[in-house]
Amino acid sequence: MNDRMIRNLIVIFLFVNTNILMITICQFFIFLWFSSNLNEYLSFHLLTFAGESSYHTQTNLVAEENMI
Protein backbone atom coordinates (compact mmCIF):
# COMPACT_ATOMS: atom_id res chain seq x y z
CA MET A 1 0.00 0.00 0.00
CA ASN A 2 1.25 3.45 -0.77
CA ASP A 3 1.07 6.50 1.50
CA ARG A 4 -1.92 8.01 -0.24
CA MET A 5 -4.06 4.91 0.27
CA ILE A 6 -3.07 4.69 3.94
CA ARG A 7 -3.93 8.37 4.42
CA ASN A 8 -7.31 7.85 2.76
CA LEU A 9 -8.05 4.87 4.99
CA ILE A 10 -7.15 6.87 8.10
CA VAL A 11 -9.40 9.75 6.99
CA ILE A 12 -12.30 7.37 6.29
CA PHE A 13 -11.74 5.61 9.63
CA LEU A 14 -11.73 8.90 11.55
CA PHE A 15 -14.79 10.16 9.68
CA VAL A 16 -16.76 6.98 10.46
CA ASN A 17 -15.66 7.05 14.10
CA THR A 18 -16.65 10.69 14.60
CA ASN A 19 -20.02 9.99 12.98
CA ILE A 20 -20.64 7.04 15.27
CA LEU A 21 -19.57 9.12 18.26
CA MET A 22 -21.89 11.99 17.31
CA ILE A 23 -24.81 9.61 16.80
CA THR A 24 -24.13 8.01 20.18
CA ILE A 25 -23.97 11.39 21.93
CA CYS A 26 -27.20 12.49 20.23
CA GLN A 27 -28.93 9.27 21.23
CA PHE A 28 -27.71 9.71 24.79
CA PHE A 29 -29.12 13.24 25.04
CA ILE A 30 -32.39 12.21 23.38
CA PHE A 31 -32.62 9.32 25.87
CA LEU A 32 -31.92 11.68 28.79
CA TRP A 33 -34.59 14.12 27.62
CA PHE A 34 -37.10 11.34 26.99
CA SER A 35 -36.43 9.60 30.29
CA SER A 36 -36.77 12.84 32.27
CA ASN A 37 -40.10 13.58 30.55
CA LEU A 38 -41.23 10.01 31.07
CA ASN A 39 -40.15 10.16 34.71
CA GLU A 40 -42.20 13.32 35.33
CA TYR A 41 -45.18 11.82 33.51
CA LEU A 42 -45.01 8.54 35.41
CA SER A 43 -44.43 10.12 38.81
CA PHE A 44 -47.37 12.49 38.28
CA HIS A 45 -49.73 9.75 37.17
CA LEU A 46 -48.57 7.26 39.78
CA LEU A 47 -49.00 9.88 42.50
CA THR A 48 -52.51 10.75 41.33
CA PHE A 49 -53.35 7.05 41.00
CA ALA A 50 -52.03 6.34 44.51
CA GLY A 51 -53.95 9.33 45.86
CA GLU A 52 -57.16 8.20 44.22
CA SER A 53 -56.78 4.61 45.39
CA SER A 54 -56.06 5.67 48.98
CA TYR A 55 -59.02 8.06 48.80
CA HIS A 56 -61.30 5.25 47.62
CA THR A 57 -59.98 2.96 50.33
CA GLN A 58 -60.70 5.57 52.98
CA THR A 59 -64.21 6.24 51.67
CA ASN A 60 -64.88 2.48 51.56
CA LEU A 61 -63.73 2.12 55.16
CA VAL A 62 -65.95 5.03 56.24
CA ALA A 63 -68.89 3.50 54.38
CA GLU A 64 -68.28 0.12 56.05
CA GLU A 65 -68.06 1.76 59.48
CA ASN A 66 -71.33 3.57 58.85
CA MET A 67 -72.97 0.31 57.82
CA ILE A 68 -71.88 -1.33 61.09
mmCIF file of N, CA and C in Angstrom:
data_model
loop_
_atom_site.group_PDB
_atom_site.id
_atom_site.type_symbol
_atom_site.label_atom_id
_atom_site.label_comp_id
_atom_site.label_asym_id
_atom_site.label_seq_id
_atom_site.Cartn_x
_atom_site.Cartn_y
_atom_site.Cartn_z
ATOM 1 N N MET A 1 0.848 -1.193 0.000
ATOM 2 C CA MET A 1 0.000 0.000 0.000
ATOM 3 C C MET A 1 0.883 1.243 0.000
ATOM 4 N N ASN A 2 0.468 2.216 -0.773
ATOM 5 C CA ASN A 2 1.247 3.452 -0.773
ATOM 6 C C ASN A 2 0.712 4.435 0.281
ATOM 7 N N ASP A 3 1.417 5.545 0.445
ATOM 8 C CA ASP A 3 1.073 6.498 1.498
ATOM 9 C C ASP A 3 -0.310 7.116 1.302
ATOM 10 N N ARG A 4 -0.648 7.346 0.039
ATOM 11 C CA ARG A 4 -1.924 8.009 -0.235
ATOM 12 C C ARG A 4 -3.097 7.123 0.175
ATOM 13 N N MET A 5 -2.988 5.839 -0.092
ATOM 14 C CA MET A 5 -4.056 4.910 0.266
ATOM 15 C C MET A 5 -4.189 4.811 1.792
ATOM 16 N N ILE A 6 -3.052 4.755 2.475
ATOM 17 C CA ILE A 6 -3.074 4.688 3.938
ATOM 18 C C ILE A 6 -3.721 5.952 4.508
ATOM 19 N N ARG A 7 -3.355 7.107 3.935
ATOM 20 C CA ARG A 7 -3.933 8.365 4.416
ATOM 21 C C ARG A 7 -5.448 8.379 4.184
ATOM 22 N N ASN A 8 -5.877 7.900 3.035
ATOM 23 C CA ASN A 8 -7.315 7.847 2.757
ATOM 24 C C ASN A 8 -8.042 6.921 3.736
ATOM 25 N N LEU A 9 -7.436 5.793 4.037
ATOM 26 C CA LEU A 9 -8.050 4.866 4.993
ATOM 27 C C LEU A 9 -8.163 5.503 6.373
ATOM 28 N N ILE A 10 -7.117 6.218 6.791
ATOM 29 C CA ILE A 10 -7.147 6.867 8.099
ATOM 30 C C ILE A 10 -8.242 7.931 8.130
ATOM 31 N N VAL A 11 -8.363 8.711 7.050
ATOM 32 C CA VAL A 11 -9.401 9.755 6.993
ATOM 33 C C VAL A 11 -10.786 9.127 7.045
ATOM 34 N N ILE A 12 -10.996 8.058 6.285
ATOM 35 C CA ILE A 12 -12.305 7.372 6.291
ATOM 36 C C ILE A 12 -12.582 6.801 7.678
ATOM 37 N N PHE A 13 -11.583 6.192 8.295
ATOM 38 C CA PHE A 13 -11.744 5.608 9.626
ATOM 39 C C PHE A 13 -12.126 6.683 10.636
ATOM 40 N N LEU A 14 -11.418 7.804 10.614
ATOM 41 C CA LEU A 14 -11.726 8.895 11.546
ATOM 42 C C LEU A 14 -13.117 9.467 11.287
ATOM 43 N N PHE A 15 -13.474 9.621 10.021
ATOM 44 C CA PHE A 15 -14.788 10.159 9.676
ATOM 45 C C PHE A 15 -15.900 9.248 10.208
ATOM 46 N N VAL A 16 -15.741 7.939 9.990
ATOM 47 C CA VAL A 16 -16.758 6.985 10.457
ATOM 48 C C VAL A 16 -16.826 7.001 11.979
ATOM 49 N N ASN A 17 -15.670 7.054 12.633
ATOM 50 C CA ASN A 17 -15.664 7.052 14.095
ATOM 51 C C ASN A 17 -16.322 8.302 14.666
ATOM 52 N N THR A 18 -16.024 9.465 14.082
ATOM 53 C CA THR A 18 -16.654 10.688 14.601
ATOM 54 C C THR A 18 -18.158 10.663 14.357
ATOM 55 N N ASN A 19 -18.580 10.096 13.225
ATOM 56 C CA ASN A 19 -20.024 9.992 12.977
ATOM 57 C C ASN A 19 -20.701 9.094 14.006
ATOM 58 N N ILE A 20 -20.079 7.960 14.276
ATOM 59 C CA ILE A 20 -20.643 7.038 15.268
ATOM 60 C C ILE A 20 -20.679 7.707 16.640
ATOM 61 N N LEU A 21 -19.626 8.433 16.969
ATOM 62 C CA LEU A 21 -19.571 9.124 18.257
ATOM 63 C C LEU A 21 -20.663 10.182 18.358
ATOM 64 N N MET A 22 -20.848 10.949 17.292
ATOM 65 C CA MET A 22 -21.886 11.993 17.310
ATOM 66 C C MET A 22 -23.272 11.371 17.439
ATOM 67 N N ILE A 23 -23.508 10.282 16.720
ATOM 68 C CA ILE A 23 -24.813 9.611 16.799
ATOM 69 C C ILE A 23 -25.038 9.096 18.217
ATOM 70 N N THR A 24 -24.000 8.526 18.828
ATOM 71 C CA THR A 24 -24.130 8.009 20.183
ATOM 72 C C THR A 24 -24.426 9.128 21.167
ATOM 73 N N ILE A 25 -23.729 10.258 21.027
ATOM 74 C CA ILE A 25 -23.967 11.393 21.928
ATOM 75 C C ILE A 25 -25.386 11.914 21.741
ATOM 76 N N CYS A 26 -25.830 12.030 20.490
ATOM 77 C CA CYS A 26 -27.198 12.493 20.232
ATOM 78 C C CYS A 26 -28.220 11.535 20.829
ATOM 79 N N GLN A 27 -28.002 10.252 20.653
ATOM 80 C CA GLN A 27 -28.930 9.269 21.229
ATOM 81 C C GLN A 27 -28.955 9.370 22.744
ATOM 82 N N PHE A 28 -27.780 9.602 23.338
ATOM 83 C CA PHE A 28 -27.706 9.713 24.790
ATOM 84 C C PHE A 28 -28.519 10.904 25.281
ATOM 85 N N PHE A 29 -28.380 12.058 24.602
ATOM 86 C CA PHE A 29 -29.120 13.242 25.039
ATOM 87 C C PHE A 29 -30.615 13.089 24.785
ATOM 88 N N ILE A 30 -30.969 12.464 23.657
ATOM 89 C CA ILE A 30 -32.389 12.205 23.385
ATOM 90 C C ILE A 30 -32.954 11.275 24.460
ATOM 91 N N PHE A 31 -32.177 10.245 24.831
ATOM 92 C CA PHE A 31 -32.623 9.315 25.869
ATOM 93 C C PHE A 31 -32.781 10.026 27.201
ATOM 94 N N LEU A 32 -31.823 10.928 27.534
ATOM 95 C CA LEU A 32 -31.922 11.679 28.787
ATOM 96 C C LEU A 32 -33.181 12.538 28.795
ATOM 97 N N TRP A 33 -33.422 13.250 27.692
ATOM 98 C CA TRP A 33 -34.594 14.119 27.617
ATOM 99 C C TRP A 33 -35.871 13.295 27.723
ATOM 100 N N PHE A 34 -35.914 12.179 26.992
ATOM 101 C CA PHE A 34 -37.105 11.341 26.988
ATOM 102 C C PHE A 34 -37.341 10.723 28.360
ATOM 103 N N SER A 35 -36.248 10.259 28.995
ATOM 104 C CA SER A 35 -36.426 9.598 30.288
ATOM 105 C C SER A 35 -36.841 10.614 31.355
ATOM 106 N N SER A 36 -36.354 11.849 31.273
ATOM 107 C CA SER A 36 -36.769 12.842 32.267
ATOM 108 C C SER A 36 -38.250 13.177 32.064
ATOM 109 N N ASN A 37 -38.672 13.324 30.804
ATOM 110 C CA ASN A 37 -40.097 13.577 30.548
ATOM 111 C C ASN A 37 -40.946 12.404 30.998
ATOM 112 N N LEU A 38 -40.481 11.205 30.700
ATOM 113 C CA LEU A 38 -41.227 10.006 31.074
ATOM 114 C C LEU A 38 -41.297 9.885 32.591
ATOM 115 N N ASN A 39 -40.198 10.230 33.260
ATOM 116 C CA ASN A 39 -40.153 10.163 34.712
ATOM 117 C C ASN A 39 -41.166 11.121 35.326
ATOM 118 N N GLU A 40 -41.214 12.368 34.813
ATOM 119 C CA GLU A 40 -42.198 13.321 35.326
ATOM 120 C C GLU A 40 -43.611 12.814 35.069
ATOM 121 N N TYR A 41 -43.843 12.307 33.869
ATOM 122 C CA TYR A 41 -45.180 11.818 33.508
ATOM 123 C C TYR A 41 -45.599 10.666 34.426
ATOM 124 N N LEU A 42 -44.672 9.702 34.603
ATOM 125 C CA LEU A 42 -45.012 8.537 35.412
ATOM 126 C C LEU A 42 -45.203 8.917 36.874
ATOM 127 N N SER A 43 -44.318 9.770 37.403
ATOM 128 C CA SER A 43 -44.432 10.116 38.812
ATOM 129 C C SER A 43 -45.738 10.863 39.050
ATOM 130 N N PHE A 44 -46.106 11.755 38.127
ATOM 131 C CA PHE A 44 -47.366 12.489 38.278
ATOM 132 C C PHE A 44 -48.554 11.535 38.274
ATOM 133 N N HIS A 45 -48.579 10.634 37.287
ATOM 134 C CA HIS A 45 -49.733 9.750 37.173
ATOM 135 C C HIS A 45 -49.757 8.711 38.278
ATOM 136 N N LEU A 46 -48.587 8.233 38.680
ATOM 137 C CA LEU A 46 -48.568 7.265 39.779
ATOM 138 C C LEU A 46 -49.004 7.912 41.077
ATOM 139 N N LEU A 47 -48.582 9.177 41.288
ATOM 140 C CA LEU A 47 -49.004 9.878 42.501
ATOM 141 C C LEU A 47 -50.514 10.089 42.494
ATOM 142 N N THR A 48 -51.059 10.524 41.363
ATOM 143 C CA THR A 48 -52.511 10.747 41.327
ATOM 144 C C THR A 48 -53.244 9.418 41.481
ATOM 145 N N PHE A 49 -52.697 8.359 40.875
ATOM 146 C CA PHE A 49 -53.350 7.050 41.001
ATOM 147 C C PHE A 49 -53.310 6.589 42.455
ATOM 148 N N ALA A 50 -52.149 6.761 43.114
ATOM 149 C CA ALA A 50 -52.033 6.340 44.514
ATOM 150 C C ALA A 50 -52.964 7.176 45.381
ATOM 151 N N GLY A 51 -53.049 8.478 45.079
ATOM 152 C CA GLY A 51 -53.950 9.332 45.858
ATOM 153 C C GLY A 51 -55.390 8.913 45.683
ATOM 154 N N GLU A 52 -55.775 8.613 44.455
ATOM 155 C CA GLU A 52 -57.158 8.201 44.216
ATOM 156 C C GLU A 52 -57.452 6.868 44.897
ATOM 157 N N SER A 53 -56.511 5.932 44.808
ATOM 158 C CA SER A 53 -56.784 4.613 45.388
ATOM 159 C C SER A 53 -56.858 4.716 46.911
ATOM 160 N N SER A 54 -55.972 5.532 47.524
ATOM 161 C CA SER A 54 -56.058 5.665 48.978
ATOM 162 C C SER A 54 -57.353 6.380 49.362
ATOM 163 N N TYR A 55 -57.760 7.347 48.529
ATOM 164 C CA TYR A 55 -59.025 8.060 48.801
ATOM 165 C C TYR A 55 -60.201 7.092 48.744
ATOM 166 N N HIS A 56 -60.206 6.215 47.729
ATOM 167 C CA HIS A 56 -61.299 5.255 47.618
ATOM 168 C C HIS A 56 -61.278 4.273 48.779
ATOM 169 N N THR A 57 -60.066 3.885 49.195
ATOM 170 C CA THR A 57 -59.978 2.965 50.330
ATOM 171 C C THR A 57 -60.534 3.615 51.581
ATOM 172 N N GLN A 58 -60.195 4.878 51.794
ATOM 173 C CA GLN A 58 -60.704 5.569 52.981
ATOM 174 C C GLN A 58 -62.220 5.713 52.925
ATOM 175 N N THR A 59 -62.750 6.084 51.761
ATOM 176 C CA THR A 59 -64.211 6.237 51.670
ATOM 177 C C THR A 59 -64.891 4.891 51.853
ATOM 178 N N ASN A 60 -64.283 3.806 51.363
ATOM 179 C CA ASN A 60 -64.879 2.478 51.563
ATOM 180 C C ASN A 60 -64.887 2.109 53.032
ATOM 181 N N LEU A 61 -63.787 2.428 53.739
ATOM 182 C CA LEU A 61 -63.730 2.123 55.163
ATOM 183 C C LEU A 61 -64.783 2.920 55.926
ATOM 184 N N VAL A 62 -64.932 4.200 55.579
ATOM 185 C CA VAL A 62 -65.946 5.027 56.237
ATOM 186 C C VAL A 62 -67.338 4.472 55.966
ATOM 187 N N ALA A 63 -67.577 4.053 54.726
ATOM 188 C CA ALA A 63 -68.886 3.501 54.379
ATOM 189 C C ALA A 63 -69.136 2.218 55.161
ATOM 190 N N GLU A 64 -68.109 1.367 55.304
ATOM 191 C CA GLU A 64 -68.285 0.123 56.052
ATOM 192 C C GLU A 64 -68.542 0.422 57.530
ATOM 193 N N GLU A 65 -67.833 1.399 58.075
ATOM 194 C CA GLU A 65 -68.060 1.758 59.480
ATOM 195 C C GLU A 65 -69.475 2.274 59.686
ATOM 196 N N ASN A 66 -69.963 3.041 58.728
ATOM 197 C CA ASN A 66 -71.328 3.572 58.850
ATOM 198 C C ASN A 66 -72.360 2.452 58.756
ATOM 199 N N MET A 67 -72.040 1.428 57.951
ATOM 200 C CA MET A 67 -72.969 0.315 57.824
ATOM 201 C C MET A 67 -73.037 -0.472 59.125
ATOM 202 N N ILE A 68 -71.915 -0.578 59.822
ATOM 203 C CA ILE A 68 -71.880 -1.331 61.087
ATOM 204 C C ILE A 68 -72.518 -0.452 62.140
#
